[in-house]
PDB file of C-alpha atoms in Angstrom:
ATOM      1  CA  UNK A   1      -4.843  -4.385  16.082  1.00 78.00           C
ATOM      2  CA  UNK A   2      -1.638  -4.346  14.264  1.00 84.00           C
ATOM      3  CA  UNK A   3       0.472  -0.449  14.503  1.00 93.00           C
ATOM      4  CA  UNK A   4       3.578   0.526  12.459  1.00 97.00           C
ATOM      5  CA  UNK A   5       5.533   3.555  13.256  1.00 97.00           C
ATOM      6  CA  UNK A   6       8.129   5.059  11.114  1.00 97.00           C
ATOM      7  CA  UNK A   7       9.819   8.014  13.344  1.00 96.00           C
ATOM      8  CA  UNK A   8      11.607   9.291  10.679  1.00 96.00           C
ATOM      9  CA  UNK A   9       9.708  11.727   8.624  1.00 95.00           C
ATOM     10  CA  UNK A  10      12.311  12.839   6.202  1.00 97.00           C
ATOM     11  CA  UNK A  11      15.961  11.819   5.672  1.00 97.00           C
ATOM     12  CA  UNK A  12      18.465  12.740   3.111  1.00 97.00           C
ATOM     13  CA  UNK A  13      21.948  11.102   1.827  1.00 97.00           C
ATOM     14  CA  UNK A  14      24.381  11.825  -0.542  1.00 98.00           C
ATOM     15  CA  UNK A  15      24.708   9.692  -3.753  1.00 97.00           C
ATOM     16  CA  UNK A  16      26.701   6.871  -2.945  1.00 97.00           C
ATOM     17  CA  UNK A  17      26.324   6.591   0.210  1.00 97.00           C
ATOM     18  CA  UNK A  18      24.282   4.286   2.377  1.00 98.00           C
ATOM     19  CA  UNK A  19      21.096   5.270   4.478  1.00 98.00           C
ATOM     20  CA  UNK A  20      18.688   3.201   7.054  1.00 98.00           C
ATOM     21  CA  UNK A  21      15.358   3.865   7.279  1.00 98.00           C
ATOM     22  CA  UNK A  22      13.888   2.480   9.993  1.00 98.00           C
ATOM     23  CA  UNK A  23      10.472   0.431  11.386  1.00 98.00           C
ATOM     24  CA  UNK A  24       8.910  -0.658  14.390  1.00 97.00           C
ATOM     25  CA  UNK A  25       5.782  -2.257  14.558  1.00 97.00           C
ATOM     26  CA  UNK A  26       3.785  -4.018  17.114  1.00 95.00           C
ATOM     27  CA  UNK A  27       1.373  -7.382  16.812  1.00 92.00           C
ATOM     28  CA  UNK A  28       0.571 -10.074  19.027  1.00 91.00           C
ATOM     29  CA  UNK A  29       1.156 -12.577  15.780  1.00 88.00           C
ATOM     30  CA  UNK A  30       3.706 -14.936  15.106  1.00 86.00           C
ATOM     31  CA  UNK A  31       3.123 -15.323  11.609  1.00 88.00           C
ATOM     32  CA  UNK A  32       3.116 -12.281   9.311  1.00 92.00           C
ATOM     33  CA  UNK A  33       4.516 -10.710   6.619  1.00 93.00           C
ATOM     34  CA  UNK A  34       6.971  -7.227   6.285  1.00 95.00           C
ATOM     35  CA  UNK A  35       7.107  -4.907   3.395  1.00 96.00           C
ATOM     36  CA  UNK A  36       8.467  -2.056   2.054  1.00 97.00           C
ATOM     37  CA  UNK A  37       7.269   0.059  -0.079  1.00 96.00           C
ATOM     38  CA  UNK A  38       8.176   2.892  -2.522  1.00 95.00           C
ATOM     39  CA  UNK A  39       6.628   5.535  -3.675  1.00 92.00           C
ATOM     40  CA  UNK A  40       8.176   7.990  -6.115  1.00 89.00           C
ATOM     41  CA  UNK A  41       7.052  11.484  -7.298  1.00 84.00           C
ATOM     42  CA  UNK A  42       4.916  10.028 -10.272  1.00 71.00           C
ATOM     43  CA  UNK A  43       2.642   8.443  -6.916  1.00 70.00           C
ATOM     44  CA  UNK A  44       2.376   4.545  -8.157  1.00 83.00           C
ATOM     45  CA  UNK A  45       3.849   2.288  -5.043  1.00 90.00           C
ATOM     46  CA  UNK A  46       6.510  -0.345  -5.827  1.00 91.00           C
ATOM     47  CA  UNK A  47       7.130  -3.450  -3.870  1.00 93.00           C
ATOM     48  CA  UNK A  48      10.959  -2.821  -3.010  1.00 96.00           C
ATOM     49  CA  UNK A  49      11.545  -6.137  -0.320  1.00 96.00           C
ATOM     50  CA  UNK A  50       9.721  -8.027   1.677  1.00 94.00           C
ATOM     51  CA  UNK A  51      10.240 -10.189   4.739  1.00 94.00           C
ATOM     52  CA  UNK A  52       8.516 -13.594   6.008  1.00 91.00           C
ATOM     53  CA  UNK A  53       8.227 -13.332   9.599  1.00 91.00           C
ATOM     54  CA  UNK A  54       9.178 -17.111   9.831  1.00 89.00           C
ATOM     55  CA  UNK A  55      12.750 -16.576   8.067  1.00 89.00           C
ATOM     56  CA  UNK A  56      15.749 -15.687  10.224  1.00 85.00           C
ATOM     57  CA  UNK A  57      17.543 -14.697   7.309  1.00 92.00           C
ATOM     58  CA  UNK A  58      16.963 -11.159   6.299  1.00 95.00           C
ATOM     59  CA  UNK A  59      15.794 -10.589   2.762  1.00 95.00           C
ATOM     60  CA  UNK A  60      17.778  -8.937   0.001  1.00 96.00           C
ATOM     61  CA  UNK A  61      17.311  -7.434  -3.210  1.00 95.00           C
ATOM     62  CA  UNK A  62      20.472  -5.908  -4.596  1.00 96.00           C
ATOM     63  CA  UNK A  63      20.886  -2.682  -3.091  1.00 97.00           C
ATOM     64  CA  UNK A  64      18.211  -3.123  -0.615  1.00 98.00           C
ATOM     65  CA  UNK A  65      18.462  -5.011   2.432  1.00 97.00           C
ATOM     66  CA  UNK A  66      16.603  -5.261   5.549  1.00 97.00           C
ATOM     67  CA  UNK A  67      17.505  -5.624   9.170  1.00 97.00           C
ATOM     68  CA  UNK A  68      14.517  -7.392  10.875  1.00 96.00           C
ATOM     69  CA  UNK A  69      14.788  -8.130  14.782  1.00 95.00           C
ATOM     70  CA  UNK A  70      11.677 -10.301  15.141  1.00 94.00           C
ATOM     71  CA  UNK A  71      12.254  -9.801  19.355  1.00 93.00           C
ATOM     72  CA  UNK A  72      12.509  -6.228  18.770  1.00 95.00           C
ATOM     73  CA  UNK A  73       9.349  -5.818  16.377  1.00 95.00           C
ATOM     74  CA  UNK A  74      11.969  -3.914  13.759  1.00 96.00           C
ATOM     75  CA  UNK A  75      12.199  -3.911  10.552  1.00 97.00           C
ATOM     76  CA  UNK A  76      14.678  -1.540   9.194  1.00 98.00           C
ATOM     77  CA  UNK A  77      15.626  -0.795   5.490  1.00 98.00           C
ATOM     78  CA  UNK A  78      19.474  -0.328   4.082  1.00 98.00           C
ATOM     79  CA  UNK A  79      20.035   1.234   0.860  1.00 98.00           C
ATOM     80  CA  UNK A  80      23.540   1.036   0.065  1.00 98.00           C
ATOM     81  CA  UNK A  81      25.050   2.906  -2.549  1.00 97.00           C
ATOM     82  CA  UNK A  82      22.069   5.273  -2.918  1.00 98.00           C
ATOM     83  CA  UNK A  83      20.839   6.766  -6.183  1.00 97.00           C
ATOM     84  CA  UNK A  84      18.710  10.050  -7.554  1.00 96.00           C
ATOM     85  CA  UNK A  85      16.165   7.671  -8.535  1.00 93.00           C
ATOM     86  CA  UNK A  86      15.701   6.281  -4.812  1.00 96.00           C
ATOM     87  CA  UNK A  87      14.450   9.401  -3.836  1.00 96.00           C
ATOM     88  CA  UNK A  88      10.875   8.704  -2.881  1.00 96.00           C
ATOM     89  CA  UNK A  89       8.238   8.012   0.015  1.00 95.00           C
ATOM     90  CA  UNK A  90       9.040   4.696   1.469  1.00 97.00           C
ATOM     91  CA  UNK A  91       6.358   3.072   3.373  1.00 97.00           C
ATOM     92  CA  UNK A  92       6.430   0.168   5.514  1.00 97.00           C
ATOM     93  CA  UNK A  93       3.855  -2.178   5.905  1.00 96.00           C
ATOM     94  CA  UNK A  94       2.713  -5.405   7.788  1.00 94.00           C
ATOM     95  CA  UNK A  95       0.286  -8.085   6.983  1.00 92.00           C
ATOM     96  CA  UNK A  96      -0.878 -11.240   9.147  1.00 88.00           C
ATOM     97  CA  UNK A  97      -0.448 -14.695   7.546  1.00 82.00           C
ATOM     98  CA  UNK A  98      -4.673 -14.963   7.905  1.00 80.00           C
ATOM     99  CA  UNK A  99      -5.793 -11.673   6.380  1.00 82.00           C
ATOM    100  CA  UNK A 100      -5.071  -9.674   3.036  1.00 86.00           C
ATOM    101  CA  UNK A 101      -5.062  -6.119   4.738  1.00 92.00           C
ATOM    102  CA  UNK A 102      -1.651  -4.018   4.651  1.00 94.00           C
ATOM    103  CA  UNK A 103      -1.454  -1.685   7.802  1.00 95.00           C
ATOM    104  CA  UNK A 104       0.871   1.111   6.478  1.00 96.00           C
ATOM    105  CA  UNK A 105       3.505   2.881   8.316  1.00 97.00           C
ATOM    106  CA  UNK A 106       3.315   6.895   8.268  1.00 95.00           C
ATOM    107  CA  UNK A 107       6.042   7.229   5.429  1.00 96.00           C
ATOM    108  CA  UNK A 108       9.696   8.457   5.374  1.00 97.00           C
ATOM    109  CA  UNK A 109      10.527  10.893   2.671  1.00 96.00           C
ATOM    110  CA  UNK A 110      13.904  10.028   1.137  1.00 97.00           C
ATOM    111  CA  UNK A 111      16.224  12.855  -0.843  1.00 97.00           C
ATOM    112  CA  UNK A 112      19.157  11.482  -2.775  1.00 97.00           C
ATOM    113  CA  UNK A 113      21.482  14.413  -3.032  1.00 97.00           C
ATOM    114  CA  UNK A 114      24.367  14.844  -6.115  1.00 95.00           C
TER     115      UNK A 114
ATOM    116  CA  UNK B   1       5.288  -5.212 -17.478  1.00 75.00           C
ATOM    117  CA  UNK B   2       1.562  -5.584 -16.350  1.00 81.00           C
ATOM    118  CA  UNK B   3       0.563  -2.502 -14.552  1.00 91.00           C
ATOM    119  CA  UNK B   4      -2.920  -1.501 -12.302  1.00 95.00           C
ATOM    120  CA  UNK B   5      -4.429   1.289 -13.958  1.00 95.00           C
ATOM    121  CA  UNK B   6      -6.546   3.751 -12.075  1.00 96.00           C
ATOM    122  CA  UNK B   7      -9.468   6.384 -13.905  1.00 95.00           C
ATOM    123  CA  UNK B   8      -9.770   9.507 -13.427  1.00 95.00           C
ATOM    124  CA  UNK B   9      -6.629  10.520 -12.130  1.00 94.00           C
ATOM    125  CA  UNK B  10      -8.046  13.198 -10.817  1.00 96.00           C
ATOM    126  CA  UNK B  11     -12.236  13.746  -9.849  1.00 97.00           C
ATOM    127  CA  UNK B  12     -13.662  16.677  -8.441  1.00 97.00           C
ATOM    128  CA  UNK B  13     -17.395  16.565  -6.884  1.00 97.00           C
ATOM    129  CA  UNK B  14     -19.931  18.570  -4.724  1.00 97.00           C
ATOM    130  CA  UNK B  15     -20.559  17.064  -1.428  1.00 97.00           C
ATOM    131  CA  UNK B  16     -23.582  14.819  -1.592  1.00 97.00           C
ATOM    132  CA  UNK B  17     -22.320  13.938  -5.126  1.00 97.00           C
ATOM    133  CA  UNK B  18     -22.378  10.066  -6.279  1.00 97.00           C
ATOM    134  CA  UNK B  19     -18.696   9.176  -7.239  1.00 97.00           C
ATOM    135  CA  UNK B  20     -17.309   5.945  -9.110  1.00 97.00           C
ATOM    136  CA  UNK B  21     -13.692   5.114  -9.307  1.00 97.00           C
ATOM    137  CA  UNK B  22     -12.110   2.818 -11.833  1.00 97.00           C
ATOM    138  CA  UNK B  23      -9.301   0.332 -12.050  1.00 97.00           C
ATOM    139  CA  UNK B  24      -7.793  -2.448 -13.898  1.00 97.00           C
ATOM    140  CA  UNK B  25      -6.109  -4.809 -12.065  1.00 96.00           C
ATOM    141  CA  UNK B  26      -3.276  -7.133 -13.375  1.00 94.00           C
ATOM    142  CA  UNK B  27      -5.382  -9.299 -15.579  1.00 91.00           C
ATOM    143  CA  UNK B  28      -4.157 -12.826 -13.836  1.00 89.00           C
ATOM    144  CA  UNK B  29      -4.719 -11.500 -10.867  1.00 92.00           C
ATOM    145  CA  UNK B  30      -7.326 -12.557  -8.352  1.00 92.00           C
ATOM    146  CA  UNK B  31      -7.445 -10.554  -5.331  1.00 94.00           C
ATOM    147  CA  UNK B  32      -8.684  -6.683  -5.761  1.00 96.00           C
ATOM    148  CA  UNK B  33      -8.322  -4.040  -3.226  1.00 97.00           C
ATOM    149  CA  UNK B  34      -8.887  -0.288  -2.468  1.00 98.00           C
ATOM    150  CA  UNK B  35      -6.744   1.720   0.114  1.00 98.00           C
ATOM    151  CA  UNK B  36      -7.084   5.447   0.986  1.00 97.00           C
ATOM    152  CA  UNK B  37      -4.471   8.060   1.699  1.00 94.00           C
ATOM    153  CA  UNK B  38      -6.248  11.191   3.366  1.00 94.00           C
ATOM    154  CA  UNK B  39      -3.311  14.120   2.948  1.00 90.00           C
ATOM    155  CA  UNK B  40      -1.236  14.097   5.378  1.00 86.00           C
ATOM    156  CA  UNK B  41      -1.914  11.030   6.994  1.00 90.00           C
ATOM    157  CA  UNK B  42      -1.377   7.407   6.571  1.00 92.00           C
ATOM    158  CA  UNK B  43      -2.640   4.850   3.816  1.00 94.00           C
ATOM    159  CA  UNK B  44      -5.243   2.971   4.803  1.00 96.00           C
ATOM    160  CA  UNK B  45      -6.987  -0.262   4.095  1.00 96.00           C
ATOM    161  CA  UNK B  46     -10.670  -0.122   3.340  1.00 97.00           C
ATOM    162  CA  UNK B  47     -11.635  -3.517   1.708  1.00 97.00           C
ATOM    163  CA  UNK B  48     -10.763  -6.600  -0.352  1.00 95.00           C
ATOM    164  CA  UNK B  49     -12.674  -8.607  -2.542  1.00 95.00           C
ATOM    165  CA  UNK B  50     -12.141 -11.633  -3.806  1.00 93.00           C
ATOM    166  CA  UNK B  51     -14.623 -14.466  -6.187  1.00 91.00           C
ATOM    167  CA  UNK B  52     -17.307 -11.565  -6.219  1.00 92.00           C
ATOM    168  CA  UNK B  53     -17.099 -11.117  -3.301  1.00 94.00           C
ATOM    169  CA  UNK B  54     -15.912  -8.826   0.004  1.00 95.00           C
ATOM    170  CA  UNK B  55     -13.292 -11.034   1.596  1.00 93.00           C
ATOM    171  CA  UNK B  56     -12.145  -8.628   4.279  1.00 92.00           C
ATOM    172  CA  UNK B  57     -12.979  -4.648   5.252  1.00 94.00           C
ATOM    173  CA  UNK B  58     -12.664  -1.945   7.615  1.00 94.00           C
ATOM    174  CA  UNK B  59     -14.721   0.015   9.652  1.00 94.00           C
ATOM    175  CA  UNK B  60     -14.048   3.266   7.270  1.00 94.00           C
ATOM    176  CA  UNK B  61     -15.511   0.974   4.521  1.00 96.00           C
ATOM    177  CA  UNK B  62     -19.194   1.661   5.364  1.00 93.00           C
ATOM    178  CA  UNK B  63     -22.462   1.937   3.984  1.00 94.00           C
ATOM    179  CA  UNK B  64     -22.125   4.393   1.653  1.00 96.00           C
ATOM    180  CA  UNK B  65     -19.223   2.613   0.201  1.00 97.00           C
ATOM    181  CA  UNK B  66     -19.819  -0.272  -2.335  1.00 97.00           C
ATOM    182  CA  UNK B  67     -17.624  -2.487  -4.502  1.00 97.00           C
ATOM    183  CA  UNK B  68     -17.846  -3.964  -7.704  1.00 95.00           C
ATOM    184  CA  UNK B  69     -16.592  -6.129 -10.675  1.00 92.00           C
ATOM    185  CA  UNK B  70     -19.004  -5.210 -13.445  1.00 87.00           C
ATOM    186  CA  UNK B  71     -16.834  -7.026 -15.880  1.00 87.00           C
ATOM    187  CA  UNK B  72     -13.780  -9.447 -16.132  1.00 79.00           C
ATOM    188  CA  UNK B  73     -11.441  -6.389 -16.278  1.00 87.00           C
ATOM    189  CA  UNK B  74     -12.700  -3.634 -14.057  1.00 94.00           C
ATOM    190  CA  UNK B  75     -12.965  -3.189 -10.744  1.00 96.00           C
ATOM    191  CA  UNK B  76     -14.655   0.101  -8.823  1.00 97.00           C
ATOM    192  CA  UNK B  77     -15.514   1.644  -5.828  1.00 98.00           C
ATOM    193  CA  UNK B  78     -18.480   3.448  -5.591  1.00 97.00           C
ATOM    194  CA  UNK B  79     -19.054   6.482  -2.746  1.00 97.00           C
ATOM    195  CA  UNK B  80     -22.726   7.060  -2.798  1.00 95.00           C
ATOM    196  CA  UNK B  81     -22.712  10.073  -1.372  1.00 94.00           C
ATOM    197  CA  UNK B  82     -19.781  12.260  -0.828  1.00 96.00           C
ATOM    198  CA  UNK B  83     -18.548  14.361   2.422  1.00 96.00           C
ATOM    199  CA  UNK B  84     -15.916  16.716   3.057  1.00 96.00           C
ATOM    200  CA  UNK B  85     -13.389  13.949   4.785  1.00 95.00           C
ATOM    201  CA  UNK B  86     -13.697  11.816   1.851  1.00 97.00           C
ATOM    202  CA  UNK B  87     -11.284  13.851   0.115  1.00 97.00           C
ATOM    203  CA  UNK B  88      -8.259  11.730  -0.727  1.00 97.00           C
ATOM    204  CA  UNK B  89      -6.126   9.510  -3.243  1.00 95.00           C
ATOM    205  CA  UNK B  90      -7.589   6.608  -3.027  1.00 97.00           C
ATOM    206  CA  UNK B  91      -5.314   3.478  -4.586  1.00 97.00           C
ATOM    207  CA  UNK B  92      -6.334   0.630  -6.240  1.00 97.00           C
ATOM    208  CA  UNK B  93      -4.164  -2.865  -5.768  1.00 96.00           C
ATOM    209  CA  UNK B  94      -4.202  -6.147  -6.866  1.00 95.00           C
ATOM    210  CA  UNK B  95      -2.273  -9.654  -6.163  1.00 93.00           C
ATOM    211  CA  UNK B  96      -2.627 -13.148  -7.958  1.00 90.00           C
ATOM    212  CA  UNK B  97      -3.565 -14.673  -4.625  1.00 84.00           C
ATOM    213  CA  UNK B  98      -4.343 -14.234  -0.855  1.00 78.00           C
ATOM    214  CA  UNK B  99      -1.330 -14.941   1.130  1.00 72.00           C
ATOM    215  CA  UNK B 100       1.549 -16.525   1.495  1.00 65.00           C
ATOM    216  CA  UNK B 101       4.122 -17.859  -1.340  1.00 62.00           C
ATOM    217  CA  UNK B 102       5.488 -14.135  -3.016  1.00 66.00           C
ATOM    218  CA  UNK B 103       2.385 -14.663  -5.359  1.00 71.00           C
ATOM    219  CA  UNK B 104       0.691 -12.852  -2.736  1.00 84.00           C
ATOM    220  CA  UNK B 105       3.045  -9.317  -3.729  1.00 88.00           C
ATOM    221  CA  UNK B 106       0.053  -6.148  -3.837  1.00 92.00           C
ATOM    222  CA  UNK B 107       0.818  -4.205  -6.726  1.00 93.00           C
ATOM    223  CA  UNK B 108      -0.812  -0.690  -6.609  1.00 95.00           C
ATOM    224  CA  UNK B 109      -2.393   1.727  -9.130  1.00 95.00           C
ATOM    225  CA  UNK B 110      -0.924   5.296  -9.122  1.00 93.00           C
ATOM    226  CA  UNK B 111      -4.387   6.155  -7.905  1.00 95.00           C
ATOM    227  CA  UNK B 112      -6.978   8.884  -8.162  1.00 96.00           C
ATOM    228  CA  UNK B 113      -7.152  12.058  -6.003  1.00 96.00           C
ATOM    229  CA  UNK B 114     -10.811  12.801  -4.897  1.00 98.00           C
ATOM    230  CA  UNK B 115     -11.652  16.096  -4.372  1.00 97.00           C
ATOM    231  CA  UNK B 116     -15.131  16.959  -2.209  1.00 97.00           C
ATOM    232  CA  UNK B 117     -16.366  20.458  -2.473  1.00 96.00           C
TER     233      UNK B 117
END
C-alpha cells in the first residue's frame, strides 16, 4: 500500500516571498503519478501541478514548481512570489499508473501574510 | 469553466437514517469518484466507477455503501444506514479518463458535510 506524509502541518510566509512545502511518500512502483492539490477556504480542491513519475524534468506551472527526487520518494512544492490568495490547504497526492485511486497526504495549511 | 457540483452542501441525519448524496460531474467526463474527509484526518478514497460500473474501491466502501448513475448527469452515493463515524465531507470528483495523458486530471466538487446524530 502506497503512504504519503506531509510533516508540515502549518506554515506561513510573507507576500512575496517564496515557501516549500514539502512530501515524502513511499511505493514499491515505478510508474505513478504526483499531485498537488489546493484547497482554499470556500473547500473545492484545485489541481495546482502534477508530476509523471517517468519525467526527470520537474513540472512547472508559473509560480509553482516542484522538486521531485524520485530516489528520495520526495516531492516538494515551491511557491515563489507568494500571494493572499495562495493561502489554503495543500494536499499531496499519489496515484499508480494501473489504478484511479488518489492516496492523500495529511495536508499543510498555508497563511500568506501582508 | 465546467465545474463538479455537489447537493446538499450540508445534510444532517439520525443514526440509522438512509442518506443520498448528489453530484454532477463535468459532463464529458467519464470516470466518477467519491472520497471522504473524516475531520481531522486525511481524505480518503472510497470508490470509482466507471461504464456503470465499480472500477476500483476500498475496504471503507462496504456494504452499506452503494453507487449510482440514475441518469446521464448525476452521480450519488447512497449510505443505507448511517453511524456515528460516518460523519464527514464527503467529495465528489470526476476525470475524462482513467490514467495517464493529463486527461486523467480529478477535478473535485466542494463537497457535502454529513452530519450523523
Amino acid at each position: 500500500a502506497q503512504t504519503v506524509t506531509q510533516s508540515q502541518p502549518e506554515m506561513s510566509v510573507q507576500e512575496a516571498e517564496t515557501v516549500t512545502l514539502s512530501c515524502t511518500y513511499d511505493t514499491s512502483e515505478s510508474n505513478y503519478y504526483l499531485f498537488w492539490y489546493k484547497q482554499p477556504p470556500s473547500r473545492q480542491m484545485i489541481l495546482v501541478i502534477r508530476q509523471e513519475a517517468y519525467k526527470q524534468q520537474n513540472a512547472t506551472e508559473n509560480r509553482f514548481s516542484v522538486n521531485f527526487q524520485k530516489a528520495a520518494k520526495s516531492f516538494s512544492l515551491k511557491i515563489s512570489d507568494s500571494q493572499l490568495g495562495d493561502t489554503a490547504m495543500y494536499f499531496c497526492a499519489f496515484r499508480t499508473n494501473a489504478g484511479n485511486m488518489l492516496t492523500f497526504g495529511g495536508g499543510t495549511r498555508l497563511m500568506v501574510k501582508p | 469553466e465546467p465545474e463538479v457540483t455537489q447537493t446538499p452542501s450540508h445534510q444532517v441525519t439520525q443514526m440509522g437514517q438512509e442518506v443520498i448524496l448528489r453530484c454532477v460531474p463535468i459532463s464529458n467526463h467519464l470516470y466518477f469518484y467519491w472520497y471522504r474527509q473524516i475531520l481531522g484526518q486525511k481524505v480518503e478514497f472510497l470508490v470509482s466507477f466507471y461504464n456503470n460500473e465499480i472500477s476500483e474501491k476500498s475496504e471503507i466502501f462496504d456494504d452499506q455503501f452503494s453507487v449510482e448513475r440514475p441518469d446521464g448527469s448525476n452521480f450519488t452515493l447512497k449510505i443505507r444506514s448511517t453511524k456515528l463515524e460516518d460523519s464527514a465531507m464527503y467529495f465528489c470528483a470526476s476525470s475524462k479518463t482513467g490514467t495517464g495523458g493529463g486527461t486523467d486530471t480529478q477535478y473535485f466538487g466542494p463537497g457535502t458535510r454529513l452530519t450523523v446524530l
